[in-house]
PDB file of C-alpha atoms in Angstrom:
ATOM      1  CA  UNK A   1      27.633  19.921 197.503  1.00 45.00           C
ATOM      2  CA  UNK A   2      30.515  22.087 197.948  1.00 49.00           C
ATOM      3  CA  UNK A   3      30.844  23.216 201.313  1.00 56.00           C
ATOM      4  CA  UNK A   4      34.457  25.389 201.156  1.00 67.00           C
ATOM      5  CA  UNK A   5      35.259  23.112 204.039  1.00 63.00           C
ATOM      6  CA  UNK A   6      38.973  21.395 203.833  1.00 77.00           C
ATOM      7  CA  UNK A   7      40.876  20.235 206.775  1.00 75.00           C
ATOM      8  CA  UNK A   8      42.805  17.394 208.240  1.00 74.00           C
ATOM      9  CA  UNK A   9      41.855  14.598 205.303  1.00 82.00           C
ATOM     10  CA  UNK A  10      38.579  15.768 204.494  1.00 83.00           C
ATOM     11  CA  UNK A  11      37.560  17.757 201.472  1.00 84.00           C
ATOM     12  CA  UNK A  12      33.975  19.117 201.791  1.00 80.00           C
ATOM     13  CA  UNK A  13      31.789  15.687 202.254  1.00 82.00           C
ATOM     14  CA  UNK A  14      34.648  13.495 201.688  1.00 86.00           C
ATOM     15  CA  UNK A  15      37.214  12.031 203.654  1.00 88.00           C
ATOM     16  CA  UNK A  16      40.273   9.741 203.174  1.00 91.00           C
ATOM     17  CA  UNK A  17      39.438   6.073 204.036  1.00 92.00           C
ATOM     18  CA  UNK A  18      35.807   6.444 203.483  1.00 92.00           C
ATOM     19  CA  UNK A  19      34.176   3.654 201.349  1.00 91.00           C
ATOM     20  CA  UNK A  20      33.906   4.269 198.003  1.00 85.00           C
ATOM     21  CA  UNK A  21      29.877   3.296 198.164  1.00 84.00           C
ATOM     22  CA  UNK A  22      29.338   5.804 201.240  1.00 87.00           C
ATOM     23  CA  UNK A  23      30.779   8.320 198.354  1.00 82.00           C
ATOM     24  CA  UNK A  24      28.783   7.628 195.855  1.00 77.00           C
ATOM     25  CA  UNK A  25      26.089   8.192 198.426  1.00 79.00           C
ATOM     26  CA  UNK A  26      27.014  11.416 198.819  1.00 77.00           C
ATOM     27  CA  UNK A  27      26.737  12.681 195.069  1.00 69.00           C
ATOM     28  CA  UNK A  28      23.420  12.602 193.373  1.00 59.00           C
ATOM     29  CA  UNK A  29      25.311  12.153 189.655  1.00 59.00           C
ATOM     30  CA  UNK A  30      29.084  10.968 189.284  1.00 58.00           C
ATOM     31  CA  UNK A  31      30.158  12.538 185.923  1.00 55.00           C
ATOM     32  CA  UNK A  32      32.979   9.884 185.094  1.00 54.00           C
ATOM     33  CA  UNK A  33      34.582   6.649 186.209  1.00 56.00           C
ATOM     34  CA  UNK A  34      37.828   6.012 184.876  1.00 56.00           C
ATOM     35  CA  UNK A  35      40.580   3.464 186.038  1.00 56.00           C
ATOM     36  CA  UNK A  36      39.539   4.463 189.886  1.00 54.00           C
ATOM     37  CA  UNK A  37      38.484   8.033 189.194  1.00 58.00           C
ATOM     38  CA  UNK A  38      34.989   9.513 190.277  1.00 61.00           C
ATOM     39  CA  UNK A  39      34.363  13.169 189.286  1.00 63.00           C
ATOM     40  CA  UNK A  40      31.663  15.024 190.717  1.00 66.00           C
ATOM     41  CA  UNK A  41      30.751  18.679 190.079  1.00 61.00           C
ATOM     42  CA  UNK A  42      30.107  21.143 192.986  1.00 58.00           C
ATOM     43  CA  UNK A  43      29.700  24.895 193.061  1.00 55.00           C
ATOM     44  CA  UNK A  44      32.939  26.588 190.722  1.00 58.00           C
ATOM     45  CA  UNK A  45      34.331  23.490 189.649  1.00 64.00           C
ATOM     46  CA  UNK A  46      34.687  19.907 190.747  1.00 74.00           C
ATOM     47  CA  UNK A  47      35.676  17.634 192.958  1.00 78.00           C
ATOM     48  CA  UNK A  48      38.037  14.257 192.137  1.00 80.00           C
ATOM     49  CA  UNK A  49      38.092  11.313 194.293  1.00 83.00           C
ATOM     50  CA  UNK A  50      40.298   8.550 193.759  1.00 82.00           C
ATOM     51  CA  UNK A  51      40.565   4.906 194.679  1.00 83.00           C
ATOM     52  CA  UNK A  52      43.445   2.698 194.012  1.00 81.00           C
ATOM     53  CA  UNK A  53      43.539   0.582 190.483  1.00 78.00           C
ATOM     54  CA  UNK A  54      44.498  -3.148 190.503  1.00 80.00           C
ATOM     55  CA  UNK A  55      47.221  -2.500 189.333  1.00 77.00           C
ATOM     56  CA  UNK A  56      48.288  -0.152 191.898  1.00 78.00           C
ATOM     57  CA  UNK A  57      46.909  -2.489 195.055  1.00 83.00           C
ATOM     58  CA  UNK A  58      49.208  -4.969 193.331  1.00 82.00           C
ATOM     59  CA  UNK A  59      52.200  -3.480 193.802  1.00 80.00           C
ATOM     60  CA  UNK A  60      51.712  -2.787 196.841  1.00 82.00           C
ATOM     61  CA  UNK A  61      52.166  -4.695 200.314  1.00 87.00           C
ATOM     62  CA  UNK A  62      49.601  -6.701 200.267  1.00 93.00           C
ATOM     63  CA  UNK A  63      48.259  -5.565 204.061  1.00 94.00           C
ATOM     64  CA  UNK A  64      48.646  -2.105 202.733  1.00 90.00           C
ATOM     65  CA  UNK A  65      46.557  -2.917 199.366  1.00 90.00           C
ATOM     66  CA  UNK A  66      43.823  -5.066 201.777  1.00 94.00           C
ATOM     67  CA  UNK A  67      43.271  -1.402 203.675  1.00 93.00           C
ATOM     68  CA  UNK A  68      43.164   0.527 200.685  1.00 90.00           C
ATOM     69  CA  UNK A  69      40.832  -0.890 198.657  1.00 91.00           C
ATOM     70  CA  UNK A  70      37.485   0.295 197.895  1.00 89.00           C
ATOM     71  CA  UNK A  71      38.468   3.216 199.816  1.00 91.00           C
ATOM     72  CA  UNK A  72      39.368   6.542 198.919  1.00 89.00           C
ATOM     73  CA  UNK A  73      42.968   7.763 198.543  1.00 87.00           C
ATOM     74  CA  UNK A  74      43.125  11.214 197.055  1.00 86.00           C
ATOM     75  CA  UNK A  75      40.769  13.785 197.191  1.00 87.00           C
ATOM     76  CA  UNK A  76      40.945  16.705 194.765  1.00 88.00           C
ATOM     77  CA  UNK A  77      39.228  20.045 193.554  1.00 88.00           C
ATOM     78  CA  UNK A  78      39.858  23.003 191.033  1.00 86.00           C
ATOM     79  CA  UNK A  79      36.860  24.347 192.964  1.00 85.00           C
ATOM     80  CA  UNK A  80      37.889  27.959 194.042  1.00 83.00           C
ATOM     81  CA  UNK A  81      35.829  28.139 197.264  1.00 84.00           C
ATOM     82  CA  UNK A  82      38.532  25.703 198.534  1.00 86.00           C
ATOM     83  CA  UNK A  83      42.350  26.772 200.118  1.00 85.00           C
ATOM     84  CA  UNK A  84      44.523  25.231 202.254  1.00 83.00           C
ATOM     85  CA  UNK A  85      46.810  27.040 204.013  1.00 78.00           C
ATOM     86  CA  UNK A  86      45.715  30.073 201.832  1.00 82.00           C
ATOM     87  CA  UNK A  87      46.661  28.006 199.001  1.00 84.00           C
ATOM     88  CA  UNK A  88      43.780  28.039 196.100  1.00 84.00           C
ATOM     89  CA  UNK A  89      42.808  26.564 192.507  1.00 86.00           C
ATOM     90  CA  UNK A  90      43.980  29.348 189.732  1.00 88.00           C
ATOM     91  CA  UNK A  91      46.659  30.504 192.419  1.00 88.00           C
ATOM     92  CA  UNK A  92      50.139  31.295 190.878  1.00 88.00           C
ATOM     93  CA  UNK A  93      53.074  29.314 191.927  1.00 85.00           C
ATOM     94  CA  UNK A  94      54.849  32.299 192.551  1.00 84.00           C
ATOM     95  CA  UNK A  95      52.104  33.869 194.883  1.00 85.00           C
ATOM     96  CA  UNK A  96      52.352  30.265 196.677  1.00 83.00           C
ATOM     97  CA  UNK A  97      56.368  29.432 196.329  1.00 78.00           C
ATOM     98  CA  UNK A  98      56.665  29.670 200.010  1.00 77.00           C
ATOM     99  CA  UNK A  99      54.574  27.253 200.908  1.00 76.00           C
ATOM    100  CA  UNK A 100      55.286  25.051 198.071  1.00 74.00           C
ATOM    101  CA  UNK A 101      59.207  25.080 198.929  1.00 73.00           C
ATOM    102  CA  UNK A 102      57.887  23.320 202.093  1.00 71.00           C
ATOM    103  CA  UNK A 103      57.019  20.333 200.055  1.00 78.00           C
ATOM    104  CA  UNK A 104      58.702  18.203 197.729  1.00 80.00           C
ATOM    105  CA  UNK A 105      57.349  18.418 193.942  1.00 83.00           C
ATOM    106  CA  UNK A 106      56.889  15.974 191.450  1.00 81.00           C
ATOM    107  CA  UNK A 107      56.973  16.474 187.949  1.00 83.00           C
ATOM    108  CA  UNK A 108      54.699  13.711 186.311  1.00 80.00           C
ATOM    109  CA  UNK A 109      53.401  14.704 182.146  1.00 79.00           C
ATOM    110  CA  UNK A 110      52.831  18.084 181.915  1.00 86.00           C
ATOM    111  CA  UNK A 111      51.952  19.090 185.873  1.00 86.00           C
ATOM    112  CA  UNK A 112      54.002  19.321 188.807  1.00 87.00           C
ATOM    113  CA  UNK A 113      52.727  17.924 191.981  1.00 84.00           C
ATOM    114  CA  UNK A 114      53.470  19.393 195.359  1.00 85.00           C
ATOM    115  CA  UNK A 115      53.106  17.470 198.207  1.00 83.00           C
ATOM    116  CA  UNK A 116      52.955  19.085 201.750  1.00 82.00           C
ATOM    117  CA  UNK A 117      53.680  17.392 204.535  1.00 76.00           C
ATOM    118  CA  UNK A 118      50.251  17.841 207.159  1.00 72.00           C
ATOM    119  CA  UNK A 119      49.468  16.374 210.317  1.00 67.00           C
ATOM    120  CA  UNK A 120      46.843  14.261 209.322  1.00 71.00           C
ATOM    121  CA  UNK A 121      47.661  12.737 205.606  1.00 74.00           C
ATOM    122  CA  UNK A 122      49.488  14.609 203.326  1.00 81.00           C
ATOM    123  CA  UNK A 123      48.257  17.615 201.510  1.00 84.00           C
ATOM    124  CA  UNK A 124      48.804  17.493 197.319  1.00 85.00           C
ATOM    125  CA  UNK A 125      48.473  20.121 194.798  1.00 87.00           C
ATOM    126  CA  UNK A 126      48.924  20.063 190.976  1.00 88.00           C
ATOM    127  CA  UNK A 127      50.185  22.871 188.897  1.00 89.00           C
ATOM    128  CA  UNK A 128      50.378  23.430 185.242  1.00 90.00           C
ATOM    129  CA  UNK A 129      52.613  25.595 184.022  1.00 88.00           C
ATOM    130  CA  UNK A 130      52.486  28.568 186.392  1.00 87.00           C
ATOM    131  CA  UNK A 131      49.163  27.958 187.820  1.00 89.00           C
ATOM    132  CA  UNK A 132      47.918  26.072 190.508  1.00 88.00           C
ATOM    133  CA  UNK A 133      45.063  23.539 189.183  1.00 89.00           C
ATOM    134  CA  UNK A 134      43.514  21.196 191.987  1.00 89.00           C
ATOM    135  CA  UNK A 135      44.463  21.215 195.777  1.00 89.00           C
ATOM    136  CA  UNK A 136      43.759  18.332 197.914  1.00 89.00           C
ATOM    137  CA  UNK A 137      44.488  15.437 200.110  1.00 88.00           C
ATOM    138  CA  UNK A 138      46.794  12.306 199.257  1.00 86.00           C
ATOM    139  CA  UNK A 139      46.573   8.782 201.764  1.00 86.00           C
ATOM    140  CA  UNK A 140      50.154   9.562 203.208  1.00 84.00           C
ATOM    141  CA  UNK A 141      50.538   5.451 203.705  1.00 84.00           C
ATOM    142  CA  UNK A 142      50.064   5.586 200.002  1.00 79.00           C
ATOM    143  CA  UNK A 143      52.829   8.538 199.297  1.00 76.00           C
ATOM    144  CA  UNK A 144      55.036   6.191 202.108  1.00 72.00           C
ATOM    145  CA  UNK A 145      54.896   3.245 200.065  1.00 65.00           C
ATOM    146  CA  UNK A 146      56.303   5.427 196.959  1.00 63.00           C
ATOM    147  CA  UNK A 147      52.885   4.885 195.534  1.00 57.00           C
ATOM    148  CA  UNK A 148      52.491   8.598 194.327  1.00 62.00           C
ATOM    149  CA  UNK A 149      54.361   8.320 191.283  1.00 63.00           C
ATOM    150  CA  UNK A 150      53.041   5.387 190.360  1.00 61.00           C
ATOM    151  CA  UNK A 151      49.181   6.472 191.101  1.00 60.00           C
ATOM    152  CA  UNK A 152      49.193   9.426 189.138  1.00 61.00           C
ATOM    153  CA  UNK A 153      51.400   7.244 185.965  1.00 60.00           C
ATOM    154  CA  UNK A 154      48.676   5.019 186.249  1.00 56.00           C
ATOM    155  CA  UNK A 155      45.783   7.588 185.308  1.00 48.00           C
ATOM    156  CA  UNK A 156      48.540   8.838 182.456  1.00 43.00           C
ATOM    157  CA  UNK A 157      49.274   5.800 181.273  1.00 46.00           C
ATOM    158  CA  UNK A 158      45.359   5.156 180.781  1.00 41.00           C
ATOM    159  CA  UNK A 159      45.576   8.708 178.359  1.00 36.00           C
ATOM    160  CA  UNK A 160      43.214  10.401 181.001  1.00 34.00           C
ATOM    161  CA  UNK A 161      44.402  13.653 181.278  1.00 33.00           C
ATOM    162  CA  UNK A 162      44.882  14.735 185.304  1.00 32.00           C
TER     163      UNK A 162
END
């Protein structure tokens, strides 16, 4: 269902904040559920959504965590037919440095995450090595709370490979 449509907090069909069984409404087969992850293929690659763990909604505020739950926090795809801001899955970091220096980066395992600042929520990509790998959207209440490290430990911590 890949519509090349990304703007705002919305990734194709998705959106932040929407209920994680209005998702899996959406998608007529989810391909995995790990620790909070549902991956779904669309057309040139696929398409992550992510709610919080326990573990994460516990350490969090607990009015925060009460919002959150159930409801989707990061939206992702290595689908191609995707950009933001001209910004693409198999990019080069170099080809998008100016942009990226924009944002602050992360370096969590083996990828470095680049978070934009947007005027909706905040926008998130993930490199590896010199490549960029998924582009998406991240719950900026979530990246606020200095939940961002800790999200994406969680799914390493689990040995899923992001």
């Amino acid at each position: 269902i890949a519509t090349g449509s990304m703007h705002g907090d919305v990734l194709g069909p998705v959106h932040l904040g929407q209920a994680a069984n209005s998702v899996l409404g959406i998608f007529p087969k989810q391909n995995q559920t790990h620790y909070g992850t549902q991956r779904f293929c669309v057309v040139g690659g696929d398409e992550r959504v992510e709610f919080p763990t326990e573990k994460l909604l516990k350490a969090l505020k607990p009015s925060l965590s009460k919002k959150l739950k159930q409801r989707v926090v990061m939206v992702l795809t290595a689908s191609p037919i995707y950009s933001i801001d001209g910004i693409r899955h198999g990019m080069s970091v170099k080809s998008a440095e100016k942009k990226l220096r924009a944002g602050k980066a992360y370096r969590i395992g083996a990828n470095t995450w680049y978070l934009l600042p947007n005027r909706g929520d905040d926008i998130l990509i993930k490199t590896q090595g010199k490549i960029g790998r998924e582009i998406g959207f991240i719950d900026k209440r979530l990246v606020a709370s200095g939940g961002l490290v800790r999200f994406v430990s969680t799914f390493l911590n689990s040995g899923i490979s992001l």
